[in-house]
């Protein structure tokens, strides 16, 4: 592949030496690249924020903000829509080029640069850039396809659900006992399929960044009482009891959250507890908990480094989850070994909802003794 394949790609050259900038700019422009320049790190970041580039050639040693700091800022702080490769330019006696690579640079070239080596490294990184862009575009198209497909699938499923309901209500004529049994099976299957489609649609909305949450004060105890009331018939069918343990109730029950998503979250978790428990009970408790903010590494006081949470524990007396499955249970499409395991999306969606509320979801389970799912939601945002 020659440089002709990337003719017109935009490259940012950052160097405090005018001579170096002139040399590199001349070489690259002759190959058909569009070149912008910056004399220091601050100017380079301003250029990157102003317009997209396909490659950055970055001098390692510059006064003020050096190449290390620029690389670190690009990789850690800038929310760029696409990946931009970084090619470090360094003198032969410059120490610790490896540090720049560790910070996120993709390659380096030593001064004085030669035409052939410069062009070869530029072509190599542009191939990387375009391969990643193509991969990301395929991923976006796949997500868009699945999102559209699941959205379109809901229409016939909802229509089928309405028709089956009319059959069950006798609106279309009297059914024989055998037909009633068949219609009931069809209705349950249709509801399960609709639930799976809805879950898949929500997952891809989160992953595509198209999910918008409407935060408002939510009383979690009342919300969970509503959810348990809706799921009570499922528990009764299996002679299971659902217990709300209010003896340990948190003094603070209100969080800022999206009511629909939190309802979806606890319907999923409590529904799973019922689904995977054959005998016994499901117990839901509420407590307050202070959790350290692990994202902060500074040595401040406990008060300034911690967050107050309300902790909701959903404990069942089911068969428990094997340790090897617990490690990946919140990942997408990770199905358990239980005979009733579903698509592997429910708990992944639960984690996405919790994380969207700046919360934490945990699992503690032992084979033969049941499972406890804990959701920690911040009481202050």
CSV table of N, CA, C and O in Angstrom, one decimal, residues 46-136:
chain,number,residue,atom,x,y,z
A,46,UNK,N,-5.3,22.8,21.2
A,46,UNK,CA,-6.3,23.7,20.7
A,46,UNK,C,-6.7,23.3,19.2
A,46,UNK,O,-7.9,23.3,18.9
A,47,UNK,N,-5.7,22.9,18.5
A,47,UNK,CA,-5.9,22.5,17.1
A,47,UNK,C,-6.8,21.2,17.1
A,47,UNK,O,-7.7,21.0,16.3
A,48,UNK,N,-6.5,20.3,18.0
A,48,UNK,CA,-7.2,19.0,18.1
A,48,UNK,C,-8.7,19.2,18.5
A,48,UNK,O,-9.6,18.5,18.0
A,49,UNK,N,-8.9,20.2,19.4
A,49,UNK,CA,-10.3,20.5,19.8
A,49,UNK,C,-11.1,21.2,18.7
A,49,UNK,O,-12.3,21.0,18.6
A,50,UNK,N,-10.3,21.9,17.8
A,50,UNK,CA,-11.0,22.7,16.8
A,50,UNK,C,-11.4,21.9,15.6
A,50,UNK,O,-12.5,22.1,15.0
A,51,UNK,N,-10.6,20.9,15.2
A,51,UNK,CA,-11.0,20.1,14.0
A,51,UNK,C,-10.3,18.7,14.1
A,51,UNK,O,-9.3,18.5,14.9
A,52,UNK,N,-10.9,17.7,13.4
A,52,UNK,CA,-10.4,16.3,13.5
A,52,UNK,C,-9.1,16.1,12.7
A,52,UNK,O,-8.9,16.8,11.7
A,53,UNK,N,-8.2,15.3,13.2
A,53,UNK,CA,-7.0,14.9,12.4
A,53,UNK,C,-6.9,13.4,12.3
A,53,UNK,O,-7.5,12.7,13.1
A,54,UNK,N,-6.1,12.9,11.3
A,54,UNK,CA,-5.9,11.5,11.2
A,54,UNK,C,-4.6,11.0,11.8
A,54,UNK,O,-4.4,9.8,12.0
A,55,UNK,N,-3.7,11.9,12.1
A,55,UNK,CA,-2.4,11.6,12.7
A,55,UNK,C,-1.8,12.8,13.3
A,55,UNK,O,-2.0,13.9,12.9
A,56,UNK,N,-1.1,12.6,14.5
A,56,UNK,CA,-0.3,13.6,15.1
A,56,UNK,C,1.1,13.2,15.2
A,56,UNK,O,1.5,12.2,15.6
A,57,UNK,N,2.0,14.1,14.6
A,57,UNK,CA,3.5,14.0,14.8
A,57,UNK,C,3.9,14.9,15.9
A,57,UNK,O,3.7,16.1,15.7
A,58,UNK,N,4.4,14.4,16.9
A,58,UNK,CA,4.6,15.1,18.2
A,58,UNK,C,6.0,15.1,18.7
A,58,UNK,O,6.6,14.0,19.0
A,59,UNK,N,6.6,16.3,18.7
A,59,UNK,CA,8.0,16.4,19.3
A,59,UNK,C,7.9,16.1,20.8
A,59,UNK,O,7.0,16.5,21.5
A,60,UNK,N,8.9,15.3,21.2
A,60,UNK,CA,8.9,14.8,22.6
A,60,UNK,C,9.3,15.9,23.6
A,60,UNK,O,8.7,16.1,24.6
A,61,UNK,N,10.4,16.6,23.2
A,61,UNK,CA,11.0,17.6,24.1
A,61,UNK,C,10.6,19.0,23.6
A,61,UNK,O,11.1,19.4,22.6
A,62,UNK,N,9.7,19.6,24.4
A,62,UNK,CA,9.3,21.0,24.1
A,62,UNK,C,9.2,21.8,25.4
A,62,UNK,O,9.0,21.2,26.4
A,63,UNK,N,9.5,23.1,25.3
A,63,UNK,CA,9.3,23.9,26.5
A,63,UNK,C,7.9,24.0,26.9
A,63,UNK,O,7.0,23.9,26.1
A,64,UNK,N,7.6,24.2,28.2
A,64,UNK,CA,6.2,24.2,28.7
A,64,UNK,C,5.6,22.9,28.8
A,64,UNK,O,6.1,22.0,29.5
A,65,UNK,N,4.7,22.6,27.9
A,65,UNK,CA,4.0,21.3,27.9
A,65,UNK,C,4.7,20.4,26.9
A,65,UNK,O,4.6,20.6,25.7
A,66,UNK,N,5.4,19.4,27.4
A,66,UNK,CA,6.2,18.5,26.5
A,66,UNK,C,5.3,17.4,25.9
A,66,UNK,O,4.1,17.3,26.1
A,67,UNK,N,6.0,16.6,25.1
A,67,UNK,CA,5.2,15.6,24.3
A,67,UNK,C,4.6,14.5,25.2
A,67,UNK,O,3.5,14.0,24.9
A,68,UNK,N,5.2,14.3,26.4
A,68,UNK,CA,4.7,13.3,27.3
A,68,UNK,C,3.3,13.8,27.8
A,68,UNK,O,2.3,13.1,27.9
A,69,UNK,N,3.3,15.1,28.2
A,69,UNK,CA,2.0,15.7,28.8
A,69,UNK,C,0.9,15.8,27.7
A,69,UNK,O,-0.2,15.5,28.0
A,70,UNK,N,1.3,16.1,26.5
A,70,UNK,CA,0.3,16.2,25.4
A,70,UNK,C,-0.3,14.8,25.1
A,70,UNK,O,-1.5,14.7,25.0
A,71,UNK,N,0.6,13.8,25.1
A,71,UNK,CA,0.1,12.4,24.8
A,71,UNK,C,-0.8,12.0,25.9
A,71,UNK,O,-1.9,11.4,25.6
A,72,UNK,N,-0.4,12.2,27.2
A,72,UNK,CA,-1.3,11.8,28.3
A,72,UNK,C,-2.6,12.5,28.2
A,72,UNK,O,-3.7,11.9,28.5
A,73,UNK,N,-2.6,13.8,27.9
A,73,UNK,CA,-3.9,14.6,27.9
A,73,UNK,C,-4.8,14.1,26.8
A,73,UNK,O,-6.0,13.9,27.0
A,74,UNK,N,-4.2,13.8,25.6
A,74,UNK,CA,-5.0,13.3,24.5
A,74,UNK,C,-5.7,12.0,24.8
A,74,UNK,O,-6.8,11.8,24.6
A,75,UNK,N,-4.9,11.1,25.4
A,75,UNK,CA,-5.4,9.8,25.7
A,75,UNK,C,-6.3,9.7,26.9
A,75,UNK,O,-7.3,8.9,27.0
A,76,UNK,N,-6.1,10.5,27.9
A,76,UNK,CA,-6.8,10.5,29.2
A,76,UNK,C,-8.0,11.5,29.3
A,76,UNK,O,-9.0,11.2,29.9
A,77,UNK,N,-7.8,12.7,28.7
A,77,UNK,CA,-8.7,13.7,29.0
A,77,UNK,C,-9.6,14.1,27.8
A,77,UNK,O,-10.8,14.4,28.0
A,78,UNK,N,-9.1,14.0,26.6
A,78,UNK,CA,-9.9,14.4,25.4
A,78,UNK,C,-10.8,13.4,25.0
A,78,UNK,O,-10.5,12.2,24.9
A,79,UNK,N,-12.1,13.8,24.8
A,79,UNK,CA,-13.1,12.8,24.4
A,79,UNK,C,-13.3,12.9,22.9
A,79,UNK,O,-14.2,13.6,22.3
A,80,UNK,N,-12.3,12.3,22.2
A,80,UNK,CA,-12.3,12.4,20.7
A,80,UNK,C,-13.3,11.4,20.1
A,80,UNK,O,-13.4,10.3,20.6
A,81,UNK,N,-14.0,11.8,19.1
A,81,UNK,CA,-14.9,10.9,18.4
A,81,UNK,C,-14.3,9.7,17.8
A,81,UNK,O,-14.9,8.6,17.7
A,82,UNK,N,-13.0,9.8,17.4
A,82,UNK,CA,-12.3,8.7,16.7
A,82,UNK,C,-10.9,8.7,17.2
A,82,UNK,O,-10.3,9.7,17.7
A,83,UNK,N,-10.2,7.5,17.1
A,83,UNK,CA,-8.9,7.3,17.6
A,83,UNK,C,-7.9,8.1,16.6
A,83,UNK,O,-8.0,8.0,15.4
A,84,UNK,N,-6.9,8.8,17.2
A,84,UNK,CA,-5.9,9.5,16.5
A,84,UNK,C,-4.5,8.9,16.9
A,84,UNK,O,-4.1,9.0,18.0
A,85,UNK,N,-3.8,8.2,15.9
A,85,UNK,CA,-2.5,7.7,16.2
A,85,UNK,C,-1.5,8.9,16.5
A,85,UNK,O,-1.7,10.0,16.0
A,86,UNK,N,-0.5,8.6,17.4
A,86,UNK,CA,0.5,9.6,17.8
A,86,UNK,C,1.8,9.0,17.4
A,86,UNK,O,2.2,8.0,17.9
A,87,UNK,N,2.6,9.8,16.6
A,87,UNK,CA,4.0,9.4,16.2
A,87,UNK,C,4.9,10.4,16.9
A,87,UNK,O,4.9,11.6,16.6
A,88,UNK,N,5.7,9.9,17.9
A,88,UNK,CA,6.6,10.8,18.6
A,88,UNK,C,7.9,11.1,17.8
A,88,UNK,O,8.4,10.2,17.1
A,89,UNK,N,8.3,12.3,17.9
A,89,UNK,CA,9.6,12.7,17.2
A,89,UNK,C,10.6,13.0,18.3
A,89,UNK,O,10.3,13.9,19.1
A,90,UNK,N,11.7,12.4,18.3
A,90,UNK,CA,12.7,12.6,19.4
A,90,UNK,C,14.1,12.6,18.9
A,90,UNK,O,14.4,11.9,17.9
A,91,UNK,N,15.0,13.3,19.6
A,91,UNK,CA,16.4,13.3,19.3
A,91,UNK,C,17.0,12.0,19.7
A,91,UNK,O,16.5,11.2,20.5
A,92,UNK,N,18.1,11.6,19.1
A,92,UNK,CA,18.8,10.3,19.3
A,92,UNK,C,19.2,10.2,20.8
A,92,UNK,O,19.2,9.1,21.3
A,93,UNK,N,19.5,11.3,21.5
A,93,UNK,CA,19.9,11.2,22.9
A,93,UNK,C,18.8,11.4,23.8
A,93,UNK,O,19.0,11.5,25.0
A,94,UNK,N,17.6,11.5,23.4
A,94,UNK,CA,16.4,11.7,24.3
A,94,UNK,C,16.2,10.4,25.1
A,94,UNK,O,16.1,9.3,24.5
A,95,UNK,N,16.0,10.6,26.4
A,95,UNK,CA,15.8,9.4,27.3
A,95,UNK,C,14.3,9.0,27.3
A,95,UNK,O,13.5,9.8,27.0
A,96,UNK,N,14.1,7.7,27.7
A,96,UNK,CA,12.8,7.3,28.1
A,96,UNK,C,11.7,7.5,27.0
A,96,UNK,O,10.6,8.0,27.3
A,97,UNK,N,12.0,7.1,25.8
A,97,UNK,CA,11.0,7.1,24.8
A,97,UNK,C,9.8,6.1,25.1
A,97,UNK,O,8.7,6.3,24.8
A,98,UNK,N,10.2,5.0,25.8
A,98,UNK,CA,9.3,4.0,26.2
A,98,UNK,C,8.2,4.6,27.1
A,98,UNK,O,7.0,4.2,27.1
A,99,UNK,N,8.5,5.7,27.9
A,99,UNK,CA,7.5,6.3,28.7
A,99,UNK,C,6.4,6.9,27.9
A,99,UNK,O,5.2,6.8,28.2
A,100,UNK,N,6.8,7.5,26.7
A,100,UNK,CA,5.8,8.1,25.8
A,100,UNK,C,4.9,7.0,25.2
A,100,UNK,O,3.7,7.2,25.1
A,101,UNK,N,5.4,5.8,24.9
A,101,UNK,CA,4.6,4.7,24.4
A,101,UNK,C,3.7,4.2,25.5
A,101,UNK,O,2.5,3.9,25.2
A,102,UNK,N,4.2,4.2,26.7
A,102,UNK,CA,3.3,3.7,27.8
A,102,UNK,C,2.1,4.7,28.0
A,102,UNK,O,1.1,4.2,28.4
A,103,UNK,N,2.3,5.9,27.7
A,103,UNK,CA,1.3,6.9,27.9
A,103,UNK,C,0.2,6.9,26.8
A,103,UNK,O,-0.8,7.5,26.9
A,104,UNK,N,0.5,6.2,25.7
A,104,UNK,CA,-0.5,6.0,24.7
A,104,UNK,C,0.0,6.4,23.3
A,104,UNK,O,-0.8,6.3,22.3
A,105,UNK,N,1.3,6.8,23.1
A,105,UNK,CA,1.8,7.0,21.7
A,105,UNK,C,1.9,5.7,21.0
A,105,UNK,O,2.0,4.6,21.6
A,106,UNK,N,1.8,5.7,19.7
A,106,UNK,CA,1.8,4.5,18.9
A,106,UNK,C,3.1,4.1,18.3
A,106,UNK,O,3.4,2.9,18.0
A,107,UNK,N,4.0,5.1,18.1
A,107,UNK,CA,5.3,4.8,17.4
A,107,UNK,C,6.2,6.0,17.7
A,107,UNK,O,5.7,7.1,18.1
A,108,UNK,N,7.5,5.9,17.3
A,108,UNK,CA,8.4,7.0,17.4
A,108,UNK,C,9.4,7.0,16.3
A,108,UNK,O,9.7,6.0,15.7
A,109,UNK,N,9.9,8.2,16.0
A,109,UNK,CA,11.0,8.3,15.0
A,109,UNK,C,12.0,9.3,15.5
A,109,UNK,O,11.7,10.2,16.2
A,110,UNK,N,13.3,9.0,15.2
A,110,UNK,CA,14.4,9.8,15.8
A,110,UNK,C,14.8,10.9,14.8
A,110,UNK,O,14.8,10.6,13.6
A,111,UNK,N,15.3,12.0,15.3
A,111,UNK,CA,15.9,13.1,14.5
A,111,UNK,C,17.3,12.8,14.3
A,111,UNK,O,18.0,12.2,15.1
A,112,UNK,N,17.9,13.2,13.1
A,112,UNK,CA,17.2,13.8,12.0
A,112,UNK,C,16.4,12.8,11.2
A,112,UNK,O,16.9,11.7,11.0
A,113,UNK,N,15.2,13.1,10.8
A,113,UNK,CA,14.4,12.2,10.1
A,113,UNK,C,14.8,12.0,8.7
A,113,UNK,O,15.4,12.9,8.1
A,114,UNK,N,14.7,10.8,8.2
A,114,UNK,CA,14.9,10.5,6.8
A,114,UNK,C,13.6,10.4,6.1
A,114,UNK,O,12.6,10.0,6.7
A,115,UNK,N,13.6,10.8,4.8
A,115,UNK,CA,12.3,10.8,4.0
A,115,UNK,C,11.6,9.4,4.0
A,115,UNK,O,10.4,9.3,4.3
A,116,UNK,N,12.4,8.4,3.7
A,116,UNK,CA,11.8,7.0,3.6
A,116,UNK,C,11.2,6.5,4.9
A,116,UNK,O,10.1,6.0,4.9
A,117,UNK,N,12.0,6.7,6.0
A,117,UNK,CA,11.5,6.2,7.3
A,117,UNK,C,10.3,7.0,7.7
A,117,UNK,O,9.3,6.4,8.2
A,118,UNK,N,10.3,8.3,7.5
A,118,UNK,CA,9.2,9.2,7.9
A,118,UNK,C,7.9,8.7,7.2
A,118,UNK,O,6.9,8.5,7.8
A,119,UNK,N,8.0,8.6,5.9
A,119,UNK,CA,6.8,8.2,5.1
A,119,UNK,C,6.3,6.8,5.4
A,119,UNK,O,5.1,6.5,5.5
A,120,UNK,N,7.3,5.9,5.7
A,120,UNK,CA,6.9,4.5,6.0
A,120,UNK,C,6.1,4.5,7.3
A,120,UNK,O,5.1,3.8,7.5
A,121,UNK,N,6.6,5.2,8.3
A,121,UNK,CA,5.9,5.2,9.6
A,121,UNK,C,4.6,6.0,9.6
A,121,UNK,O,3.6,5.5,10.2
A,122,UNK,N,4.5,7.0,8.8
A,122,UNK,CA,3.3,7.7,8.6
A,122,UNK,C,2.2,6.8,7.9
A,122,UNK,O,1.1,6.7,8.3
A,123,UNK,N,2.6,6.1,6.8
A,123,UNK,CA,1.7,5.2,6.2
A,123,UNK,C,1.3,4.1,7.1
A,123,UNK,O,0.1,3.7,7.1
A,124,UNK,N,2.2,3.6,7.9
A,124,UNK,CA,1.8,2.5,8.8
A,124,UNK,C,0.8,2.9,9.8
A,124,UNK,O,-0.2,2.2,10.1
A,125,UNK,N,0.9,4.1,10.4
A,125,UNK,CA,0.0,4.6,11.4
A,125,UNK,C,-1.3,5.0,10.7
A,125,UNK,O,-2.4,4.9,11.4
A,126,UNK,N,-1.3,5.5,9.5
A,126,UNK,CA,-2.6,5.8,8.8
A,126,UNK,C,-3.3,4.5,8.5
A,126,UNK,O,-4.6,4.5,8.5
A,127,UNK,N,-2.6,3.4,8.2
A,127,UNK,CA,-3.3,2.2,8.0
A,127,UNK,C,-4.0,1.7,9.2
A,127,UNK,O,-5.1,1.2,9.2
A,128,UNK,N,-3.3,1.9,10.4
A,128,UNK,CA,-3.9,1.6,11.7
A,128,UNK,C,-5.1,2.4,11.9
A,128,UNK,O,-6.2,1.9,12.3
A,129,UNK,N,-5.0,3.7,11.6
A,129,UNK,CA,-6.1,4.7,11.8
A,129,UNK,C,-7.3,4.2,11.0
A,129,UNK,O,-8.5,4.1,11.5
A,130,UNK,N,-7.1,4.0,9.7
A,130,UNK,CA,-8.3,3.7,8.8
A,130,UNK,C,-8.8,2.3,9.1
A,130,UNK,O,-10.0,2.1,9.0
A,131,UNK,N,-8.0,1.4,9.6
A,131,UNK,CA,-8.5,0.0,10.0
A,131,UNK,C,-9.4,0.2,11.2
A,131,UNK,O,-10.5,-0.4,11.3
A,132,UNK,N,-9.0,1.0,12.2
A,132,UNK,CA,-9.8,1.2,13.4
A,132,UNK,C,-11.1,2.0,13.0
A,132,UNK,O,-12.2,1.6,13.6
A,133,UNK,N,-11.0,3.0,12.1
A,133,UNK,CA,-12.2,3.7,11.7
A,133,UNK,C,-13.2,2.7,11.1
A,133,UNK,O,-14.4,2.8,11.3
A,134,UNK,N,-12.7,1.8,10.2
A,134,UNK,CA,-13.6,0.9,9.5
A,134,UNK,C,-14.2,-0.1,10.5
A,134,UNK,O,-15.4,-0.4,10.4
A,135,UNK,N,-13.4,-0.5,11.5
A,135,UNK,CA,-14.0,-1.4,12.5
A,135,UNK,C,-15.1,-0.7,13.3
A,135,UNK,O,-16.1,-1.3,13.5
A,136,UNK,N,-14.8,0.5,13.7
A,136,UNK,CA,-15.8,1.3,14.4
A,136,UNK,C,-17.1,1.5,13.6
A,136,UNK,O,-18.2,1.5,14.2
